[in-house]
Amino acid sequence: MSTQLFNENATQERAENARLSNIIGAIAVGDLVKSTLGPKGMDKILQSSSSRGDDGLVVTNDGATILKSIPLDNAAAKVLVNISKVQDDEVGDGTTSVCVLAAEILRQAEQLLDQRIHPQTIIDGFRLATAKAREALENAAVSHKDDEAQWREDLLSIARTTLSSKVLAADKHKFAEVCVDAVLRLKGSTNLDRIQIIKKAGGKVSDSYLSDGFILNKKIGVNQPRLVKGAKILVANTPMDTDKVKVFGAKIKVSDTAQLADLERAEREKMRAKVQKIAALGINVFVNRQLIYNWPEQLFADAATGLVTGGEIASSFDNPELIALGSCDTVEEIIIGEDRMVKFGGTAAGKACTVVLRGGTNQMLDEAERSIHDAIAVLSQTIAEPRIVYGGGCSEMLMSKAVDEAAKLSIAMEAFARALRQMPTILADNAGLDSADLVAKLRAAHYEGRSTTGLDLFNGDVIDVVGKVTESFKLKRQVLLSASEAAEMILRVDDIIRCAPRQRRN
């Protein structure tokens, strides 16, 4: 006699079957994105079935963007999607690396499970290996924050490394300067909201530039000055129209046109009073989040005020002492492509800036924006944690060597070291190079004591990567820790229980 524990149609996978299902799912996700890794990585086209035209079309090699766009049913695969999101939120880049490394660790774990080694034994070895790898990474990290020239060069090198695997790789030197200049304006803050990115289709990618100040995608009102110096700004969110009674469901009946004229006159006088209150604040620039219609616009022109953006948003003007006004040096109209916009120069905070991106297609612009965001995010985190490490497979080989040397008694630690060595192998494979030969040379160089050796994927050689391929220490540490934690969590699972699908009622 058998007792049914779960609802009908619920499923359960146990022990080896559960582990195998998880590991295969995670490896499949790693294999999906690993071809995008490195400066020679390929892109993916993601197309939504519900969108028409090119609205649902995304061309990208950003790991987080790819993984969050595809529907997955495997539980372990969803864990890797989550770690890529965390990596994106925490550091901004390395989303592909963290998924690929976690998948490679699990690929090695699968071979150990086939040898009948218990998952907890493997996990213990992986934990020791992670600690050794982290220690080696921290010992190799250096900081040049006290040397201003070298510090800027480090930031530029990090930006170039980040951008070299993106769509902006051909202009990485120009965009590295743009990103570094933008982030240094933040003066140590990691709040990226002050760096605005405006995308305008048309022109070439190389026509993009960094503009000091804030650019607002609005037009200056009719009969308003196109340049205001010493701007005193009010930002409002208030209705500025007189053509309807603003009470929902209200009805007004009039018996003759004279009463209608009186009603219109009252509305106009009410609007005149509001404009006078705004003008009495002593501002010379006014921006409203709602439309400004002809009559109040004419009143503003008469009062010689401009129409633009700044300080805290106000919706009532009866208590002028409670309204916080903004300020900046200049407010002027500029033209980007064929569009007129408003630029606020010399903002009060002194930190705002705008990256203006140009490009041939909307997909190109969207991917360029993702690339700039990744670079800016990594740079801002590097300023907060100024240590750097070296890329091109250098750091992974360094950690692999340290784990190998400590793996005298643990076969799991040897497996972890092999997983780390897979990262430079994949970089070389994606570049169409002989990965077996190159990684063997790289490993030999590290065992000879040349610990700053990495791969030159453009010339197919092993070189000293100091000053050539630089990465953020925080990014690399986060990739290591997140990947090993995700692999450990997936290895711990010995049971997968799926609920019965909910029945649809006709």
Coordinates of C-alpha atoms in Angstrom, one line a residue:
M1 CA 0.0 0.0 0.0
S2 CA 1.5 3.4 -1.0
T3 CA 0.6 6.8 0.5
Q4 CA 0.3 9.7 -1.9
L5 CA 2.1 12.6 -0.4
F6 CA 1.7 15.3 -3.1
N7 CA -1.2 16.5 -5.2
E8 CA -1.9 14.7 -8.4
N9 CA 0.4 15.8 -11.3
A10 CA 3.0 17.1 -8.8
T11 CA 6.5 15.8 -9.5
Q12 CA 9.5 14.9 -7.4
E13 CA 13.2 14.3 -8.4
R14 CA 15.5 12.8 -5.8
A15 CA 19.2 12.5 -5.1
E16 CA 21.3 11.9 -8.2
N17 CA 18.5 12.7 -10.6
A18 CA 17.9 16.1 -8.8
R19 CA 21.6 17.0 -8.8
L20 CA 22.0 16.0 -12.4
S21 CA 19.0 18.0 -13.5
N22 CA 20.3 21.1 -11.6
I23 CA 23.9 20.8 -12.9
I24 CA 22.8 20.2 -16.5
G25 CA 20.5 23.3 -16.3
A26 CA 23.3 25.5 -14.9
I27 CA 25.8 24.3 -17.5
A28 CA 23.4 25.0 -20.3
V29 CA 23.0 28.6 -19.1
G30 CA 26.8 28.9 -18.9
D31 CA 27.2 27.5 -22.4
L32 CA 24.5 29.9 -23.7
V33 CA 26.4 33.0 -22.6
K34 CA 30.0 31.9 -22.7
S35 CA 30.4 32.7 -26.4
T36 CA 29.9 36.4 -25.5
L37 CA 32.8 36.5 -23.0
G38 CA 35.8 38.7 -23.7
P39 CA 36.8 41.2 -26.4
K40 CA 36.2 38.8 -29.2
G41 CA 32.9 37.6 -27.8
M42 CA 29.8 37.3 -30.1
D43 CA 26.4 39.0 -29.7
K44 CA 22.9 37.5 -29.3
I45 CA 19.7 38.6 -31.0
L46 CA 16.7 38.5 -28.6
Q47 CA 13.4 38.9 -30.2
S48 CA 10.1 39.1 -28.4
S49 CA 7.2 37.2 -29.9
S50 CA 4.6 39.7 -28.8
S51 CA 6.2 42.9 -30.1
R52 CA 5.8 44.1 -33.7
G53 CA 8.5 45.6 -35.8
D54 CA 11.8 46.2 -34.1
D55 CA 10.3 47.2 -30.7
G56 CA 11.0 43.8 -29.2
L57 CA 14.4 43.3 -30.9
V58 CA 17.5 43.4 -28.7
V59 CA 21.1 42.9 -30.0
T60 CA 23.5 42.5 -27.0
N61 CA 26.4 40.6 -25.5
D62 CA 25.5 41.7 -21.9
G63 CA 25.0 38.6 -19.8
A64 CA 22.4 40.1 -17.5
T65 CA 20.4 41.5 -20.4
I66 CA 20.4 38.1 -22.2
L67 CA 19.5 36.0 -19.2
K68 CA 16.7 38.2 -17.9
S69 CA 15.2 38.3 -21.4
I70 CA 14.8 34.5 -21.9
P71 CA 12.2 32.3 -20.2
L72 CA 13.7 29.5 -18.2
D73 CA 12.1 26.5 -16.5
N74 CA 15.1 24.9 -14.8
A75 CA 15.5 25.9 -11.2
A76 CA 19.3 26.0 -11.2
A77 CA 19.3 28.0 -14.4
K78 CA 17.2 30.6 -12.6
V79 CA 19.8 30.7 -9.8
L80 CA 22.4 31.7 -12.3
V81 CA 20.1 34.3 -13.8
N82 CA 19.7 35.8 -10.2
I83 CA 23.5 35.9 -9.6
S84 CA 23.9 37.7 -12.9
K85 CA 21.3 40.3 -11.8
V86 CA 23.1 40.7 -8.4
Q87 CA 26.4 41.2 -10.2
D88 CA 24.8 43.8 -12.4
D89 CA 23.3 45.6 -9.4
E90 CA 26.4 45.3 -7.2
V91 CA 29.2 46.1 -9.7
G92 CA 27.6 46.8 -13.1
D93 CA 29.8 44.4 -15.1
G94 CA 31.0 40.8 -15.0
T95 CA 27.6 39.3 -15.4
T96 CA 28.7 36.9 -18.1
S97 CA 31.9 35.9 -16.1
V98 CA 30.0 35.0 -13.0
C99 CA 27.5 32.7 -14.8
V100 CA 30.3 31.0 -16.8
L101 CA 32.5 30.5 -13.8
A102 CA 29.6 29.0 -11.8
A103 CA 28.8 26.7 -14.7
E104 CA 32.4 25.6 -15.0
I105 CA 32.6 24.9 -11.2
L106 CA 29.5 22.7 -11.5
R107 CA 30.9 21.0 -14.6
Q108 CA 33.9 20.0 -12.5
A109 CA 31.6 19.0 -9.6
E110 CA 29.7 16.7 -12.0
Q111 CA 32.9 14.7 -12.7
L112 CA 33.6 14.4 -9.0
L113 CA 30.0 13.1 -8.3
D114 CA 30.5 10.5 -11.0
Q115 CA 33.5 9.3 -8.9
R116 CA 31.0 8.8 -6.0
I117 CA 32.4 11.6 -4.0
H118 CA 29.8 13.0 -1.6
P119 CA 28.5 16.5 -2.4
Q120 CA 29.4 17.8 1.1
T121 CA 33.0 16.7 0.6
I122 CA 33.1 18.6 -2.7
I123 CA 31.5 21.6 -1.1
D124 CA 34.2 21.6 1.7
G125 CA 36.9 21.5 -0.9
F126 CA 35.3 24.3 -2.9
R127 CA 35.1 26.5 0.2
L128 CA 38.8 26.0 0.9
A129 CA 39.6 26.7 -2.7
T130 CA 37.5 29.9 -2.7
A131 CA 39.3 31.2 0.4
K132 CA 42.7 30.5 -1.2
A133 CA 41.7 32.1 -4.5
R134 CA 40.4 35.2 -2.7
E135 CA 43.6 35.5 -0.6
A136 CA 45.7 35.3 -3.8
L137 CA 43.5 37.9 -5.5
E138 CA 43.8 40.3 -2.5
N139 CA 47.6 39.8 -2.3
A140 CA 47.9 40.7 -6.0
A141 CA 45.6 43.7 -5.9
V142 CA 47.3 47.1 -6.0
S143 CA 46.1 50.7 -5.5
H144 CA 47.5 53.9 -7.1
K145 CA 45.0 56.3 -5.7
D146 CA 47.8 58.5 -4.1
D147 CA 49.4 59.0 -7.6
E148 CA 46.9 61.1 -9.5
A149 CA 48.3 60.5 -13.0
Q150 CA 48.7 56.7 -12.5
W151 CA 45.2 56.6 -10.8
R152 CA 43.6 58.2 -13.8
E153 CA 45.5 55.8 -16.1
D154 CA 44.2 52.9 -14.1
L155 CA 40.6 54.1 -14.4
L156 CA 41.1 54.6 -18.2
S157 CA 42.5 51.1 -18.5
I158 CA 39.6 49.6 -16.5
A159 CA 37.1 51.5 -18.8
R160 CA 38.9 50.3 -21.9
T161 CA 38.9 46.7 -20.6
T162 CA 35.1 46.9 -19.9
L163 CA 34.4 48.5 -23.3
S164 CA 36.6 46.2 -25.3
S165 CA 34.0 43.5 -25.1
K166 CA 31.2 45.8 -26.0
V167 CA 29.8 47.3 -29.1
L168 CA 31.9 50.5 -28.5
A169 CA 35.2 48.6 -28.7
A170 CA 36.3 50.3 -31.9
D171 CA 36.1 53.7 -30.1
K172 CA 37.0 52.5 -26.6
H173 CA 39.8 55.1 -26.1
K174 CA 37.3 58.0 -26.7
F175 CA 34.5 56.4 -24.6
A176 CA 36.9 55.5 -21.8
E177 CA 37.8 59.2 -21.5
V178 CA 34.1 60.1 -21.5
C179 CA 33.3 57.6 -18.8
V180 CA 36.2 58.5 -16.6
D181 CA 35.5 62.2 -16.9
A182 CA 31.8 61.6 -16.1
V183 CA 32.5 59.5 -13.0
L184 CA 35.2 61.8 -11.6
R185 CA 32.6 64.6 -11.6
L186 CA 30.7 62.6 -9.0
K187 CA 33.5 63.2 -6.5
G188 CA 33.4 59.7 -5.0
S189 CA 29.6 59.2 -5.1
T190 CA 28.3 55.9 -6.5
N191 CA 24.9 57.5 -7.3
L192 CA 24.8 57.4 -11.1
D193 CA 21.5 59.3 -11.4
R194 CA 23.5 62.5 -12.0
I195 CA 25.0 61.0 -15.2
Q196 CA 22.3 61.2 -17.8
I197 CA 22.5 59.3 -21.1
I198 CA 20.6 60.8 -24.1
K199 CA 20.3 58.6 -27.2
K200 CA 19.7 60.3 -30.6
A201 CA 19.6 58.1 -33.7
G202 CA 21.6 59.5 -36.6
G203 CA 25.3 60.3 -37.2
K204 CA 28.1 58.0 -36.3
V205 CA 28.9 56.4 -32.9
S206 CA 32.1 58.5 -32.9
D207 CA 29.9 61.7 -32.9
S208 CA 29.0 60.9 -29.3
Y209 CA 30.3 63.3 -26.6
L210 CA 30.2 64.3 -22.9
S211 CA 28.4 67.5 -22.1
D212 CA 28.9 69.2 -18.8
G213 CA 25.6 70.1 -17.1
F214 CA 22.2 68.6 -17.5
I215 CA 20.3 68.3 -20.8
L216 CA 16.5 68.2 -20.7
N217 CA 14.5 66.8 -23.6
K218 CA 12.1 69.7 -23.7
K219 CA 11.7 72.8 -25.8
I220 CA 11.9 76.4 -24.7
G221 CA 8.5 78.2 -24.8
V222 CA 7.4 80.7 -27.5
N223 CA 8.8 84.2 -27.1
Q224 CA 11.2 83.1 -24.3
P225 CA 14.9 83.9 -24.3
R226 CA 17.2 81.1 -25.7
L227 CA 19.9 81.9 -23.2
V228 CA 19.6 82.8 -19.5
K229 CA 22.6 83.5 -17.4
G230 CA 22.6 83.2 -13.6
A231 CA 19.5 81.1 -13.7
K232 CA 17.2 80.9 -10.7
I233 CA 15.0 77.9 -11.4
L234 CA 11.6 76.6 -10.2
V235 CA 10.5 73.1 -11.1
A236 CA 6.7 72.6 -10.9
N237 CA 4.1 69.9 -11.4
T238 CA 0.9 72.0 -11.8
P239 CA -1.8 72.4 -14.5
M240 CA -1.3 75.5 -16.6
D241 CA -4.4 75.5 -18.8
T242 CA -7.8 77.2 -18.6
D243 CA -9.9 75.3 -21.1
K244 CA -11.6 72.8 -18.7
V245 CA -13.0 72.7 -15.2
K246 CA -10.8 70.3 -13.3
V247 CA -13.3 68.5 -11.1
F248 CA -14.0 65.0 -12.3
G249 CA -17.6 64.3 -13.0
A250 CA -18.6 68.0 -12.6
K251 CA -21.2 69.5 -15.0
I252 CA -22.0 73.2 -15.6
K253 CA -25.1 74.5 -17.3
V254 CA -25.3 78.0 -18.6
S255 CA -28.4 79.8 -20.0
D256 CA -26.6 82.2 -22.3
T257 CA -23.2 83.1 -23.7
A258 CA -22.7 85.9 -21.3
Q259 CA -22.5 83.4 -18.4
L260 CA -20.1 81.2 -20.4
A261 CA -17.9 84.3 -21.0
D262 CA -18.0 85.0 -17.2
L263 CA -16.9 81.4 -16.5
E264 CA -14.0 81.7 -19.0
R265 CA -13.0 85.0 -17.5
A266 CA -13.0 83.6 -14.0
E267 CA -10.8 80.7 -15.2
R268 CA -8.4 83.1 -16.9
E269 CA -8.2 85.3 -13.8
K270 CA -7.5 82.3 -11.7
M271 CA -4.6 81.3 -14.0
R272 CA -3.3 85.0 -14.0
A273 CA -3.2 84.8 -10.2
K274 CA -1.2 81.6 -10.3
V275 CA 1.3 83.0 -12.9
Q276 CA 1.7 86.1 -10.7
K277 CA 2.5 84.0 -7.7
I278 CA 5.1 82.1 -9.7
A279 CA 6.6 85.3 -11.1
A280 CA 6.7 86.8 -7.6
L281 CA 9.2 84.1 -6.5
G282 CA 11.9 86.1 -8.3
I283 CA 12.8 83.3 -10.7
N284 CA 13.9 83.7 -14.3
V285 CA 13.5 80.0 -15.4
F286 CA 10.4 77.9 -14.9
V287 CA 9.9 74.3 -15.9
N288 CA 6.6 72.5 -15.6
R289 CA 6.1 68.7 -15.8
Q290 CA 2.7 69.3 -17.3
L291 CA 1.9 71.2 -20.5
I292 CA 1.8 75.0 -20.5
Y293 CA -0.9 76.3 -22.8
N294 CA -1.0 79.5 -24.9
W295 CA -2.6 81.9 -22.4
P296 CA -0.3 81.2 -19.4
E297 CA 2.7 81.1 -21.9
Q298 CA 1.8 84.6 -23.0
L299 CA 1.6 85.7 -19.4
F300 CA 5.0 84.2 -18.7
A301 CA 6.4 86.0 -21.7
D302 CA 5.0 89.2 -20.4
A303 CA 6.6 88.6 -17.0
A304 CA 10.0 87.8 -18.8
T305 CA 10.4 84.4 -17.3
G306 CA 11.9 81.4 -19.1
L307 CA 10.7 77.8 -19.2
V308 CA 13.0 75.0 -18.1
T309 CA 14.2 72.7 -15.1
G310 CA 15.9 72.7 -11.6
G311 CA 15.3 72.4 -7.7
E312 CA 12.5 70.6 -5.8
I313 CA 9.2 70.1 -7.5
A314 CA 6.4 72.4 -6.4
S315 CA 2.7 72.1 -7.0
S316 CA 1.4 74.9 -4.8
F317 CA 2.6 78.5 -4.7
D318 CA 0.7 79.9 -1.8
N319 CA 3.6 79.5 0.6
P320 CA 6.7 80.8 -1.3
E321 CA 9.0 80.4 1.8
L322 CA 8.5 76.6 1.6
I323 CA 9.5 76.4 -2.1
A324 CA 13.1 75.3 -2.8
L325 CA 14.5 76.9 -5.9
G326 CA 17.3 75.5 -8.0
S327 CA 20.1 77.5 -9.7
C328 CA 22.8 77.1 -12.4
D329 CA 25.1 79.3 -14.4
T330 CA 23.4 79.2 -17.7
V331 CA 20.2 77.8 -19.3
E332 CA 20.4 77.6 -23.1
E333 CA 18.7 76.0 -26.1
I334 CA 20.9 73.5 -28.0
I335 CA 20.3 71.3 -31.0
I336 CA 21.1 67.6 -31.1
G337 CA 20.5 66.0 -34.4
E338 CA 17.2 67.6 -35.5
D339 CA 15.8 68.1 -32.0
R340 CA 15.9 71.2 -29.8
M341 CA 16.7 70.6 -26.1
V342 CA 17.5 72.6 -23.0
K343 CA 20.9 72.5 -21.4
F344 CA 21.6 73.6 -17.8
G345 CA 25.3 74.5 -17.5
G346 CA 27.2 74.9 -14.2
T347 CA 24.5 73.2 -12.0
A348 CA 24.4 74.1 -8.3
A349 CA 25.6 70.6 -7.3
G350 CA 28.5 70.9 -9.8
K351 CA 28.3 67.2 -10.6
A352 CA 25.7 66.7 -13.2
C353 CA 26.7 65.8 -16.8
T354 CA 25.2 64.2 -19.8
V355 CA 26.5 61.6 -22.2
V356 CA 25.0 62.2 -25.7
L357 CA 25.1 59.0 -27.7
R358 CA 24.7 59.0 -31.5
G359 CA 24.4 55.9 -33.8
G360 CA 22.8 54.5 -36.9
T361 CA 20.1 52.3 -35.3
N362 CA 18.0 52.2 -32.1
Q363 CA 19.5 48.7 -31.3
M364 CA 23.0 50.2 -31.7
L365 CA 22.1 53.0 -29.3
D366 CA 20.5 50.7 -26.8
E367 CA 23.6 48.5 -26.7
A368 CA 25.9 51.5 -26.5
E369 CA 23.9 52.8 -23.5
R370 CA 24.3 49.4 -21.8
S371 CA 28.0 49.5 -22.5
I372 CA 28.4 53.0 -21.1
H373 CA 26.3 52.1 -18.0
D374 CA 28.6 49.0 -17.3
A375 CA 31.8 51.1 -17.6
I376 CA 30.4 53.9 -15.5
A377 CA 29.2 51.5 -12.8
V378 CA 32.5 49.7 -12.6
L379 CA 34.5 53.0 -12.5
S380 CA 32.3 54.4 -9.7
Q381 CA 32.8 51.1 -7.7
T382 CA 36.5 51.3 -8.3
I383 CA 36.7 54.8 -6.9
A384 CA 34.9 53.5 -3.8
E385 CA 37.3 50.5 -3.7
P386 CA 40.5 51.7 -5.4
R387 CA 42.4 48.4 -5.7
I388 CA 42.9 46.9 -9.1
V389 CA 43.9 43.6 -10.6
Y390 CA 45.0 42.5 -14.0
G391 CA 42.8 40.9 -16.7
G392 CA 43.3 38.8 -19.8
G393 CA 43.1 35.6 -17.8
C394 CA 45.9 36.8 -15.5
S395 CA 43.8 36.9 -12.2
E396 CA 42.1 33.6 -12.9
M397 CA 45.5 31.8 -13.5
L398 CA 46.9 33.5 -10.4
M399 CA 44.1 32.2 -8.3
S400 CA 44.2 28.8 -10.0
K401 CA 48.0 28.5 -9.2
A402 CA 47.3 29.4 -5.5
V403 CA 44.5 26.8 -5.2
D404 CA 46.6 24.1 -7.0
E405 CA 49.5 24.7 -4.5
A406 CA 47.1 24.3 -1.6
A407 CA 45.3 21.2 -3.1
K408 CA 47.6 18.6 -1.8
L409 CA 44.9 16.7 0.1
S410 CA 41.8 17.7 -1.8
I411 CA 40.7 16.5 -5.2
A412 CA 37.8 19.1 -5.0
M413 CA 40.3 21.9 -4.8
E414 CA 42.1 20.7 -7.9
A415 CA 38.7 20.6 -9.7
F416 CA 38.1 24.3 -8.6
A417 CA 41.5 25.3 -10.0
R418 CA 40.6 23.6 -13.3
A419 CA 37.3 25.6 -13.4
L420 CA 39.3 28.8 -12.9
R421 CA 41.6 27.9 -15.8
Q422 CA 38.6 27.5 -18.0
M423 CA 38.1 31.3 -18.0
P424 CA 41.2 32.1 -20.1
T425 CA 40.5 29.0 -22.2
I426 CA 37.1 30.4 -23.1
L427 CA 38.5 33.8 -23.8
A428 CA 41.0 32.2 -26.3
D429 CA 38.4 30.0 -27.9
N430 CA 36.1 33.0 -28.5
A431 CA 39.0 34.7 -30.2
G432 CA 39.5 31.8 -32.6
L433 CA 42.9 31.0 -31.1
D434 CA 44.6 27.7 -30.0
S435 CA 43.4 27.8 -26.4
A436 CA 45.3 24.6 -25.3
D437 CA 48.7 26.1 -26.4
L438 CA 48.0 29.6 -25.1
V439 CA 46.7 28.5 -21.7
A440 CA 49.6 26.1 -21.3
K441 CA 52.0 29.0 -22.0
L442 CA 50.1 31.2 -19.6
R443 CA 50.2 28.6 -16.8
A444 CA 53.9 28.0 -17.4
A445 CA 54.6 31.8 -17.1
H446 CA 52.7 32.0 -13.8
Y447 CA 54.6 28.9 -12.4
E448 CA 57.8 30.6 -13.4
G449 CA 56.9 33.6 -11.2
R450 CA 55.6 36.0 -13.8
S451 CA 52.4 36.7 -12.0
T452 CA 51.3 39.6 -14.2
T453 CA 51.2 37.6 -17.4
G454 CA 47.9 37.4 -19.3
L455 CA 46.6 36.8 -22.8
D456 CA 46.8 39.2 -25.7
L457 CA 43.8 38.0 -27.7
F458 CA 44.4 40.4 -30.6
N459 CA 47.9 39.0 -31.4
G460 CA 47.4 35.5 -30.0
D461 CA 50.2 35.7 -27.5
V462 CA 51.1 35.7 -23.8
I463 CA 52.2 39.1 -22.5
D464 CA 52.8 41.2 -19.4
V465 CA 49.3 42.9 -19.0
V466 CA 50.3 45.6 -16.5
G467 CA 48.9 48.9 -17.9
K468 CA 47.2 47.0 -20.8
V469 CA 44.4 45.0 -19.3
T470 CA 43.2 46.3 -16.0
E471 CA 40.1 45.2 -14.0
S472 CA 38.5 46.3 -10.8
F473 CA 39.4 44.2 -7.8
K474 CA 35.9 44.5 -6.4
L475 CA 34.4 43.1 -9.7
K476 CA 36.8 40.1 -9.8
R477 CA 36.2 39.3 -6.1
Q478 CA 32.5 39.5 -6.6
V479 CA 32.6 37.2 -9.6
L480 CA 34.6 34.6 -7.5
L481 CA 32.4 34.7 -4.4
S482 CA 29.1 34.8 -6.2
A483 CA 30.0 32.0 -8.6
S484 CA 31.3 29.7 -5.8
E485 CA 28.3 30.5 -3.6
A486 CA 25.8 29.7 -6.4
A487 CA 27.6 26.5 -7.3
E488 CA 27.6 25.4 -3.6
M489 CA 23.9 26.1 -3.3
I490 CA 23.0 24.1 -6.4
L491 CA 25.2 21.2 -5.2
R492 CA 23.4 21.1 -1.8
V493 CA 20.1 20.3 -3.4
D494 CA 19.1 16.6 -3.3
D495 CA 15.3 17.0 -4.0
I496 CA 13.3 18.9 -6.5
I497 CA 9.5 19.1 -5.9
R498 CA 7.3 20.8 -8.5
C499 CA 3.8 21.7 -7.6
A500 CA 0.9 20.4 -9.7
P501 CA 0.0 23.0 -12.4
R502 CA -3.1 25.0 -11.6
Q503 CA -6.1 23.8 -13.5
R504 CA -7.7 26.3 -15.9
R505 CA -11.5 26.5 -15.6
N506 CA -13.5 26.9 -18.8

